[in-house]
Short mmCIF file of C-alpha atoms and ligand atoms in Angstrom, two decimals:
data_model
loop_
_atom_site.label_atom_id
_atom_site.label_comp_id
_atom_site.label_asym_id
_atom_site.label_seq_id
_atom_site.Cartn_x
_atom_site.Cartn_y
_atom_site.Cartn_z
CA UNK A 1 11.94 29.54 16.52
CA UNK A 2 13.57 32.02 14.19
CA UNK A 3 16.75 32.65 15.35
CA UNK A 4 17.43 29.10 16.20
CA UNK A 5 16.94 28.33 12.28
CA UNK A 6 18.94 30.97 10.84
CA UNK A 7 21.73 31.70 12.68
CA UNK A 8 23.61 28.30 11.56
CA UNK A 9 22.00 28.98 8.40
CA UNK A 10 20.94 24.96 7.44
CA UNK A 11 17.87 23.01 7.11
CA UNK A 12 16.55 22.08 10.32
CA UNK A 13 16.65 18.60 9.21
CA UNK A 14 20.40 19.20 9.76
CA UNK A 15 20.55 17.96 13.18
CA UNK A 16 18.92 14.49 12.53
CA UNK A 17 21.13 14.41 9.58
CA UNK A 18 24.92 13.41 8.67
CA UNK A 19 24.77 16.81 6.88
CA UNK A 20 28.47 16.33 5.90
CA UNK A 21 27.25 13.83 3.87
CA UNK A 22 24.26 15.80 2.12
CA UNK A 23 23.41 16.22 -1.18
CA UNK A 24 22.99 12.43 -0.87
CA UNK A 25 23.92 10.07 -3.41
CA UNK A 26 19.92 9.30 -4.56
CA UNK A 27 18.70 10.36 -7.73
CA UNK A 28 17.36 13.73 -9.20
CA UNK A 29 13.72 12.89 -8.12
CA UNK A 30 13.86 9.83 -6.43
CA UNK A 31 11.18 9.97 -3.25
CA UNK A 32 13.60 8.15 -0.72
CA UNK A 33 14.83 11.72 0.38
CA UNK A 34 10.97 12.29 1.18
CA UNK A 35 10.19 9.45 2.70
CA UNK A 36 13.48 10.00 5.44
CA UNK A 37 12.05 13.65 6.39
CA UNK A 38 8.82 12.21 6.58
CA UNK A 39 10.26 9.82 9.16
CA UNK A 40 13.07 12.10 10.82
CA UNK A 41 10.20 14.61 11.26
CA UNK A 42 7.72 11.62 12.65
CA UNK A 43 10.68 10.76 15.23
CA UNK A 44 11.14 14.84 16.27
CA UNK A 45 7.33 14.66 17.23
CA UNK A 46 7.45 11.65 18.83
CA UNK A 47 8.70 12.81 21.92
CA UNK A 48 11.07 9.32 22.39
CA UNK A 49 14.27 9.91 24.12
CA UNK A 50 16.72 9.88 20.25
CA UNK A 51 19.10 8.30 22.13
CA UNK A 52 17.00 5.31 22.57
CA UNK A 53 16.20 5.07 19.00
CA UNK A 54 18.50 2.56 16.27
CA UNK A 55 17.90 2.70 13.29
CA UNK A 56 18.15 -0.63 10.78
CA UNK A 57 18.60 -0.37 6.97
CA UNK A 58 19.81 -3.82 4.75
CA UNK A 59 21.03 -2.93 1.62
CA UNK A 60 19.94 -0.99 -1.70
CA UNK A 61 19.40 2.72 -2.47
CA UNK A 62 16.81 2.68 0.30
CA UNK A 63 19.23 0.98 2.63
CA UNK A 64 21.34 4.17 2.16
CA UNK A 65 19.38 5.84 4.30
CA UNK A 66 21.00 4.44 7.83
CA UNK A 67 24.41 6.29 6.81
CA UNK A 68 23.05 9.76 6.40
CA UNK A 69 20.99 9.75 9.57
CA UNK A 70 22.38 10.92 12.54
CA UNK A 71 21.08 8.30 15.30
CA UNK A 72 22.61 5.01 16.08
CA UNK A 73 22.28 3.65 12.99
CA UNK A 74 23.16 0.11 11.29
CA UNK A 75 24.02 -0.61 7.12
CA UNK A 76 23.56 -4.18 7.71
CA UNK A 77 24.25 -6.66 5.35
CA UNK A 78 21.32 -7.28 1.91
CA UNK A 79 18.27 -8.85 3.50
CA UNK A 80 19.07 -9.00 6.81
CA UNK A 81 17.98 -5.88 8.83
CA UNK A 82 14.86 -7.58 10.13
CA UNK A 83 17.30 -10.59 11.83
CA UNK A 84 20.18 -7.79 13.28
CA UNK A 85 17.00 -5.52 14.63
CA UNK A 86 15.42 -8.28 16.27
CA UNK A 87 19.06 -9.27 18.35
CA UNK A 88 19.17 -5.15 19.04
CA UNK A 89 15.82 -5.40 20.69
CA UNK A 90 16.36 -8.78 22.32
CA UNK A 91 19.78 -7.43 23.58
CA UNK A 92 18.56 -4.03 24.88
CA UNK A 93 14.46 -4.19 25.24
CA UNK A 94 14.81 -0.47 26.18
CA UNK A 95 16.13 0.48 22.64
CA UNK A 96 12.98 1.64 19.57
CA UNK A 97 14.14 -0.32 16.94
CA UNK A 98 13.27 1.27 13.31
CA UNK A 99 13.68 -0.64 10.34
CA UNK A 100 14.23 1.49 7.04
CA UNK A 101 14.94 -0.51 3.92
CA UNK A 102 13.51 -1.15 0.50
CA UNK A 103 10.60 -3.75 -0.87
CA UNK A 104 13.93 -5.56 -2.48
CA UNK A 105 15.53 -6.12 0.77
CA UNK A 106 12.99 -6.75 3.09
CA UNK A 107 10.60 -8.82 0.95
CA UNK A 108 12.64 -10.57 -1.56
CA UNK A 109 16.09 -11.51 0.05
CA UNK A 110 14.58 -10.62 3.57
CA UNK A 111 11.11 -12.12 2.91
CA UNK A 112 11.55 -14.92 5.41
CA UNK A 113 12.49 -12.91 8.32
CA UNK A 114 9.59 -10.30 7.90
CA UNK A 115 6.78 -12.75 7.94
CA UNK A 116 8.99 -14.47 10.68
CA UNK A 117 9.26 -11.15 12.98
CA UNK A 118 6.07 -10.19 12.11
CA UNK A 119 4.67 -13.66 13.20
CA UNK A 120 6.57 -13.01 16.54
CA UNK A 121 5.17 -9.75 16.58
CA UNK A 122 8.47 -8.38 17.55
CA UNK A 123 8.66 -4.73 18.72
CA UNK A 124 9.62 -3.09 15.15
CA UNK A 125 8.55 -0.43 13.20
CA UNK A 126 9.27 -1.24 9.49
CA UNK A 127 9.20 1.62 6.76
CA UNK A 128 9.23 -0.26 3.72
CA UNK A 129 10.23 2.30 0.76
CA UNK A 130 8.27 0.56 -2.28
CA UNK A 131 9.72 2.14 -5.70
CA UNK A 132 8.69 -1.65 -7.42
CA UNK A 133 12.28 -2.59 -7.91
CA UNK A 134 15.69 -2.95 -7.22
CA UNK A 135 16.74 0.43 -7.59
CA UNK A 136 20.24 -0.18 -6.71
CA UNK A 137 21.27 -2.75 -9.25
CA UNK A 138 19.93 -1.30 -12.14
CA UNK A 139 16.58 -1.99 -12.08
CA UNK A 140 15.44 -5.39 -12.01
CA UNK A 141 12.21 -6.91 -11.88
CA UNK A 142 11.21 -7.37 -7.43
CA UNK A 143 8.57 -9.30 -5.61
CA UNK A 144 6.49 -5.50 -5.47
CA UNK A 145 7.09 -5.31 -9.37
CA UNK A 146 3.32 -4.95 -10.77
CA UNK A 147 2.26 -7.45 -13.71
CA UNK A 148 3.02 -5.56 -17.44
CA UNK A 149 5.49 -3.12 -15.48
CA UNK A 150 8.50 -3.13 -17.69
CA UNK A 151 11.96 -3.54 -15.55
CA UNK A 152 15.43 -4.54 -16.99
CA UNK A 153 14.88 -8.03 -16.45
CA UNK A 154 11.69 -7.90 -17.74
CA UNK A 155 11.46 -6.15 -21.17
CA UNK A 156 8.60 -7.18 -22.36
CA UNK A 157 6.24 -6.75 -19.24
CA UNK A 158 6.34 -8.52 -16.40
CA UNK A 159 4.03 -12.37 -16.13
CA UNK A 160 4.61 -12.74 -12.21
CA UNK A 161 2.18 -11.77 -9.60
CA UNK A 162 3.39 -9.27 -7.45
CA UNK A 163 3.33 -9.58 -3.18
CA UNK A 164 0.42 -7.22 -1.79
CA UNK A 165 2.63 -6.00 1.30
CA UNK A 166 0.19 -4.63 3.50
CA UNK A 167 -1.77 -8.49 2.91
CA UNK A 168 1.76 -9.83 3.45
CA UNK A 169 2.26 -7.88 6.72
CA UNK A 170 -1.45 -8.48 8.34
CA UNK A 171 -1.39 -12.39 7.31
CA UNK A 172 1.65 -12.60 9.26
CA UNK A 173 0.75 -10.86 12.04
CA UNK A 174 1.83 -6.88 12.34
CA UNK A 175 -0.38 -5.65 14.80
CA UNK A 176 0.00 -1.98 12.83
CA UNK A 177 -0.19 -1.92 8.69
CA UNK A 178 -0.69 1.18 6.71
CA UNK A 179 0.25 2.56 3.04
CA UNK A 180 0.95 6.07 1.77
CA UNK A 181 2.55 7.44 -0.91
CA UNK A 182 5.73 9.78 -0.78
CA UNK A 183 3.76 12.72 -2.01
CA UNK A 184 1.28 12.28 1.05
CA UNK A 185 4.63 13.41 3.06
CA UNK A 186 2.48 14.41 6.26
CA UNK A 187 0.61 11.48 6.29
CA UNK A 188 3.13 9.20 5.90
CA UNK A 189 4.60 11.01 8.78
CA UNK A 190 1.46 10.79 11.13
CA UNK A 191 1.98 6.91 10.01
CA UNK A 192 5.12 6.85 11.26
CA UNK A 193 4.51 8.57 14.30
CA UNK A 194 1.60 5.56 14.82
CA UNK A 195 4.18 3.12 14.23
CA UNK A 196 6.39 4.46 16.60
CA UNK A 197 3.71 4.69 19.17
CA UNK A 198 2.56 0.96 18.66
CA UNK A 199 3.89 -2.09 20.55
CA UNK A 200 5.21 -4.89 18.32
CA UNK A 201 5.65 -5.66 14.29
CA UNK A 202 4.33 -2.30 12.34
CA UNK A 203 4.55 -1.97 8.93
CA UNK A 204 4.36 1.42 6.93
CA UNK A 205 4.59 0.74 3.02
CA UNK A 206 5.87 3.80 1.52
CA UNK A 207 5.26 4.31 -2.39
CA UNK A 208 7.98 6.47 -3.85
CA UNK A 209 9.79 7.35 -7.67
CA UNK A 210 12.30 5.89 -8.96
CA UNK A 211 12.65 8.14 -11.96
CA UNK A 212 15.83 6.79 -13.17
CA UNK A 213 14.93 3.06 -13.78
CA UNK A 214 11.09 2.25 -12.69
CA UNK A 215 9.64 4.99 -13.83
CA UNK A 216 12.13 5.55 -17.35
CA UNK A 217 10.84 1.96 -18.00
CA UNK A 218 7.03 2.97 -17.31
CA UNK A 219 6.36 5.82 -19.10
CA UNK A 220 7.11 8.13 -16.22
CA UNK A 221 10.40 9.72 -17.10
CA UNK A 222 10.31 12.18 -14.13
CA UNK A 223 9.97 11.72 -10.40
CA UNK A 224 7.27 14.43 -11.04
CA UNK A 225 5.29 12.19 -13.09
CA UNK A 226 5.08 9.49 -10.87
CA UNK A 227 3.97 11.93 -8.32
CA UNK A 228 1.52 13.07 -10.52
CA UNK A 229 0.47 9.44 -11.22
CA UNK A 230 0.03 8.90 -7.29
CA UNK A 231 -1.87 12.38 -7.16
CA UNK A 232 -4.54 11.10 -9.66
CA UNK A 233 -4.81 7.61 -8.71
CA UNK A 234 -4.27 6.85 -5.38
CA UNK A 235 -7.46 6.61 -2.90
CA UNK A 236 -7.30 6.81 0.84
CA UNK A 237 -9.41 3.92 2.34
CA UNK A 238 -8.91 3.61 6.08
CA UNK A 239 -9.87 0.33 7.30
CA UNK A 240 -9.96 -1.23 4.22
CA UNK A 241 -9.60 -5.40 3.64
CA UNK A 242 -5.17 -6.04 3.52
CA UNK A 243 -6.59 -8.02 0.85
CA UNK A 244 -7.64 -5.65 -1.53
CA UNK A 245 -5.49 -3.13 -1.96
CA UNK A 246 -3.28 -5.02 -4.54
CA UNK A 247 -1.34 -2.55 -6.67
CA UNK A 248 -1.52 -2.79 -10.36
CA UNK A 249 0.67 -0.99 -12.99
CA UNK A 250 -2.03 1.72 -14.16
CA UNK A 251 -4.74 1.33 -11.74
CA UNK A 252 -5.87 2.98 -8.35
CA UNK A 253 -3.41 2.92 -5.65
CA UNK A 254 -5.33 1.95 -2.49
CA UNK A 255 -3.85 3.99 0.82
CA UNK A 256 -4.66 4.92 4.34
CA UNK A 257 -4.28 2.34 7.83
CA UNK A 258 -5.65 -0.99 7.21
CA UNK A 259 -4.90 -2.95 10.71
CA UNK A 260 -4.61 -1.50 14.12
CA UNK A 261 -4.93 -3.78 16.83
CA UNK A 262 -3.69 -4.58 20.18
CA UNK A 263 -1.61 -8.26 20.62
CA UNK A 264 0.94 -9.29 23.58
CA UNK A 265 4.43 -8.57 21.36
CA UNK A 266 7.04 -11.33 21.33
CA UNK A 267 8.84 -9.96 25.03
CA UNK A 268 5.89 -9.60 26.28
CA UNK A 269 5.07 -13.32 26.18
CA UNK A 270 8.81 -14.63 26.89
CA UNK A 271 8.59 -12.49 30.29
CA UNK A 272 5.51 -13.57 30.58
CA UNK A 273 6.10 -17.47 30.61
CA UNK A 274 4.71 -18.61 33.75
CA UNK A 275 1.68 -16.94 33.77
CA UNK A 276 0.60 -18.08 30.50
CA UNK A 277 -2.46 -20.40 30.68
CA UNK B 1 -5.79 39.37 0.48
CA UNK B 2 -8.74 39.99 -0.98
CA UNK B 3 -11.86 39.47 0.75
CA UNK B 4 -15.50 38.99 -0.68
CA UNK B 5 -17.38 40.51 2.66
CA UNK B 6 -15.47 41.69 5.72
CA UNK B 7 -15.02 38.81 8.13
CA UNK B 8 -16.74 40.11 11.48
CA UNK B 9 -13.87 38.63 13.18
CA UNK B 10 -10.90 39.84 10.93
CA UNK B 11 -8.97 41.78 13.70
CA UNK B 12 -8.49 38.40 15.33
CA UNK B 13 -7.77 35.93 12.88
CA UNK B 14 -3.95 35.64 12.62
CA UNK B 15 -2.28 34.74 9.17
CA UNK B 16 0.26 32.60 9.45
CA UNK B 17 4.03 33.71 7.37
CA UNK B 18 6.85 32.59 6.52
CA UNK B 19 10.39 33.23 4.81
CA UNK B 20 11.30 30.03 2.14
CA UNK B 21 14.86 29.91 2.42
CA UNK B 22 16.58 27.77 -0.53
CA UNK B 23 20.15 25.62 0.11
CA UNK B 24 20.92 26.07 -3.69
CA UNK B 25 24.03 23.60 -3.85
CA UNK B 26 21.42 20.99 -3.00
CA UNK B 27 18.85 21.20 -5.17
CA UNK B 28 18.48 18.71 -8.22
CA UNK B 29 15.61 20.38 -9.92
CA UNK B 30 12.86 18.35 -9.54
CA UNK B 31 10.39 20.30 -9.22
CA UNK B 32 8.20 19.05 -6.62
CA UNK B 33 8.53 22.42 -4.62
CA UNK B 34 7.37 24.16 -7.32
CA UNK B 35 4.74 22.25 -8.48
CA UNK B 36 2.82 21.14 -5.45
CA UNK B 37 3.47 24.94 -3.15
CA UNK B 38 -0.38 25.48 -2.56
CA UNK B 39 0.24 29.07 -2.83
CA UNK B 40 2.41 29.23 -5.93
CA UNK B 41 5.43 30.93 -4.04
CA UNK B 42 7.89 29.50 -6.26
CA UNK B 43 9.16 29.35 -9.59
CA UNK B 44 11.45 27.10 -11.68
CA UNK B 45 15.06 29.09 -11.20
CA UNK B 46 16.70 30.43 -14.39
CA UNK B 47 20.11 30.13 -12.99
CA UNK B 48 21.35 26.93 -12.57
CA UNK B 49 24.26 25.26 -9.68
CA UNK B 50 27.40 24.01 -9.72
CA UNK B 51 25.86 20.57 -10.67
CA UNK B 52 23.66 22.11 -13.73
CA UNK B 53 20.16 21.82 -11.80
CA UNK B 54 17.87 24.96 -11.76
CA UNK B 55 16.83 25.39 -8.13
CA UNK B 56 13.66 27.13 -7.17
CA UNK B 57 13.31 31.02 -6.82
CA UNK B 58 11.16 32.34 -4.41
CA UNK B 59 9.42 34.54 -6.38
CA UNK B 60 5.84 35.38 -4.30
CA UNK B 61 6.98 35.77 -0.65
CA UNK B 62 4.56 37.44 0.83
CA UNK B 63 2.00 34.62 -0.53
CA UNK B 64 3.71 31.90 1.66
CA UNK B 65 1.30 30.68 4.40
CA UNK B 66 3.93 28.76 6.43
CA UNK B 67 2.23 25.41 5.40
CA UNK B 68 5.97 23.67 5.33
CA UNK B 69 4.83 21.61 2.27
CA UNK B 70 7.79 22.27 0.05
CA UNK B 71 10.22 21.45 3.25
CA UNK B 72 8.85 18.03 4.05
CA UNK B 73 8.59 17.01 -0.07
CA UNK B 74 11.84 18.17 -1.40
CA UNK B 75 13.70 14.57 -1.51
CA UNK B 76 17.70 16.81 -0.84
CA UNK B 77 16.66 19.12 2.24
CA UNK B 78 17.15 21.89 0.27
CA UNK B 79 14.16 23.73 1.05
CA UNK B 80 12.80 25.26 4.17
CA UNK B 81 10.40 28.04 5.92
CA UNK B 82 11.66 29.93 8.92
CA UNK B 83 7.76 30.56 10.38
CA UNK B 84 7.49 34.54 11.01
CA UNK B 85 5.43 36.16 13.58
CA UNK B 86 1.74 35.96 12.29
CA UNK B 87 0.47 38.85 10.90
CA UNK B 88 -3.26 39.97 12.46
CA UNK B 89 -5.32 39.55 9.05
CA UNK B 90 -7.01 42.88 8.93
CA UNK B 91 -3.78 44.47 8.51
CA UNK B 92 -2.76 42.75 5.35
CA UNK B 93 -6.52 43.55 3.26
C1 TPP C 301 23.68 -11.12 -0.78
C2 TPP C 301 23.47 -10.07 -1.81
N1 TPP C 301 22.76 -10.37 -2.93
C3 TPP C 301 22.53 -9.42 -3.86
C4 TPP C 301 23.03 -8.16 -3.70
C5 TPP C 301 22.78 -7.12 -4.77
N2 TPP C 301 21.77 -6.14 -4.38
C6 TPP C 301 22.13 -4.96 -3.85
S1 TPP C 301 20.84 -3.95 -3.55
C7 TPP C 301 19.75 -5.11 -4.18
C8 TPP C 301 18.28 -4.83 -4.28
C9 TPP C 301 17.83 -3.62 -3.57
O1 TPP C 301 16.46 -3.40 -3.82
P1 TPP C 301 15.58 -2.59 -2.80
O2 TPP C 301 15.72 -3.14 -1.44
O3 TPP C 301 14.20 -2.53 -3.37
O4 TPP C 301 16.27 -1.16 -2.75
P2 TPP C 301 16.20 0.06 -3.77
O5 TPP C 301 17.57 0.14 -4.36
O6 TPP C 301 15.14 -0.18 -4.77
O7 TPP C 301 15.89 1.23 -2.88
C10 TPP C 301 20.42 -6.24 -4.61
C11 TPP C 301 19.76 -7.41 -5.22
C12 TPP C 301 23.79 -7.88 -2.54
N3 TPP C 301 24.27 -6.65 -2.29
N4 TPP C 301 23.98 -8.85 -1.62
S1 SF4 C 302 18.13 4.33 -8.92
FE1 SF4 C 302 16.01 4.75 -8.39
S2 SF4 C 302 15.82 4.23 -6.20
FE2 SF4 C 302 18.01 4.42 -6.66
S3 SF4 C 302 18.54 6.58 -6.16
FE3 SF4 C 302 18.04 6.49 -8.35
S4 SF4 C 302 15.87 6.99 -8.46
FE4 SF4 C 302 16.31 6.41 -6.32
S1 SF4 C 303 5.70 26.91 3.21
FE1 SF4 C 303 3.90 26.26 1.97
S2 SF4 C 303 3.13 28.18 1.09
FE2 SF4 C 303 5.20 28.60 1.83
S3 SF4 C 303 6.51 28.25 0.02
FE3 SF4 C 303 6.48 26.34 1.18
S4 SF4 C 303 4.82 25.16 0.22
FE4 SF4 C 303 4.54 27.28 -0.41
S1 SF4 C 304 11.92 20.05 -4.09
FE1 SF4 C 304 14.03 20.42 -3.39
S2 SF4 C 304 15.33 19.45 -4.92
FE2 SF4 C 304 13.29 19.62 -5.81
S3 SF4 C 304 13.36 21.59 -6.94
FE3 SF4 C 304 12.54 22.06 -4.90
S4 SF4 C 304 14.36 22.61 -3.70
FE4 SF4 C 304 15.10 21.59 -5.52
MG1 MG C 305 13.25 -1.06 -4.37
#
């Protein structure tokens, strides 16, 4: 164990990683770096053959992440990783297709094809990295962006109700749903590792800082007070209702797994036409 | 380690040890290594990189109880533990 970390001298992230490319381009603070060694670590304990694995990302800081990981993995164009993922896995069933992108591009420009692959209960795992905006752009007000939060486009507070994911997600069918924070970084890797395991849609909603714009609007100048925010109020509630774990600017933060259940995915059906009664 | 009352089986339990090893030209400061090491191994640097961030310094080693928390929440991969053959507890009291 020793000698195989030292003698290159890197992180042993380094192999799952374009290290060329490292320090990455995200922010002092920002929990996106987290959130990938949370899932590159989730992958290494897995146990699936890496060579089987793509990875998806659309576009936004989050969507960054496909072009420092190491794997066969696709930038796609904004809003569309969901749609590309779904022709990877329908071209090559044998392939574990991961989705990695932000609340943005999945749920605002994307929004139609995640209920639509989650519906189909396609064989994805989504990590959806939730900083309540879009980070890229300079910080404008999302579909994830709590009422009151303060964004760019938003100055004065924001008046529109925000999407619930893990609601979103369950309503439309993911067989697997589950929130963490960035700063639970082992338990948001044992949800990965769930994810990974499960047969069709699963969704992992990952809340993370985004110190520079979120967070600068809110009060939380530092990725370290956000994390401190999430260490005081978030509450782990396994099982609880999709429906209730709404996330409001200053309230609790409701985490833990929320749906795991067993339903034939969308191959499983097609192959299965005949015998379908 | 201090210990309250001898534990009866002390010459078996194993504490587990590492070395933190820190990728300085990585860093960006924030902190989160620092503040959330259960074992308060590290300090806020007082030398700062080529970029102007003040990476950790590992400044209680022989504290670290190879938990790998600082490795999987530093955000640059700039942090990590080589794990260290475990040391039999009674020989560290
Ligand atoms: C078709 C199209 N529309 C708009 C944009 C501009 N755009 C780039 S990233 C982004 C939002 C990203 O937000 P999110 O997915 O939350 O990622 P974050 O940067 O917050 O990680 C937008 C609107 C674009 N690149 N392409
Ligand atoms: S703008 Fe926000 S989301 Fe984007 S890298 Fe910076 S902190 Fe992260
Ligand atoms: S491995 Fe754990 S105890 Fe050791 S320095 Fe890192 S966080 Fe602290
Ligand atoms: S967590 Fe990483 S980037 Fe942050 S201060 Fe520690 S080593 Fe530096
Ligand atoms: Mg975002």
């Amino acid at each position: 164990m020793i000698d195989e970390q030292v003698l290159d001298g890197l992180h042993p992230m380094d192999k799952l990683l374009r290290a060329d490319r490292i320090p990455h381009i995200w922010c002092p603070g920002c929990g996106i770096g987290t959130v990938v060694y949370s899932f590159l670590s989730a992958l290494i304990k897995s146990g699936l053959d890496l060579d089987k694995v793509a990875v998806v990302s659309g576009i936004g800081c989050t969507g960054r992440a496909a072009g420092y990981i190491n794997l066969d993995s696709f930038h796609t164009t904004h809003g569309r990783a969901l749609p590309f993922a779904t022709g990877l896995k329908l071209g090559n069933p044998e392939l574990k297709v991961v989705v990695f992108s932000g609340d943005g591009d999945l749920i605002s420009i994307g929004g139609n094809h995640f209920i639509h692959a989650a519906r189909r209960n396609m064989d994805i795992a989504v990590i959806c990295v939730n900083n309540f905006t879009y980070g890229m752009t300079g910080g404008q007000l999302g579909p994830t962006t709590p009422i009151r939060a303060k964004t760019t486009t938003s100055p004065y507070g924001n008046t529109e109700h925000p999407f619930n994911l893990p609601y979103l997600a369950a309503a439309s069918g993911a067989v697997y749903v589950a929130r963490w924070t960035s700063l639970d970084a082992r338990r948001t890797e044992r949800a990965i590792g769930e994810a990974l395991a499960k047969k069709g849609f699963s969704f992992v909603e990952v809340i993370a800082p985004c110190p520079t714009l979120y967070g600068n609007m809110n009060k939380m100048k530092t990725g370290l007070d956000q994390m401190r925010f999430y260490e005081e109020n978030s509450v782990i509630r396994h099982g609880a209702e999709p429906k209730d774990v709404d996330i409001t600017l200053n309230g609790q933060i409701i985490v833990g797994k929320f749906v795991d259940i067993e339903k034939p995915t969308y191959l499983d059906l097609r192959d299965n036409i005949g015998s379908i009664v | 380690m201090k210990y309250w009352r001898r534990p009866l089986d002390l010459d078996k339990v194993c504490l587990p040890r590492a070395e933190v090893r820190i990728i300085e030209e990585r860093c960006k400061g924030c902190n989160y290594c620092v503040t959330y090491c259960p074992r308060n191994v590290l300090v806020t640097g007082e030398k700062f990189n080529s970029k102007g961030y003040y990476p950790p310094h590992v400044k209680n080693q022989d504290e670290c109880a190879s938990c790998g928390l600082c490795q999987m929440i530093c955000p640059e991969f700039a942090i990590y533990h080589i794990v260290q053959r475990p040391e039999v507890a009674e020989q560290s009291v």
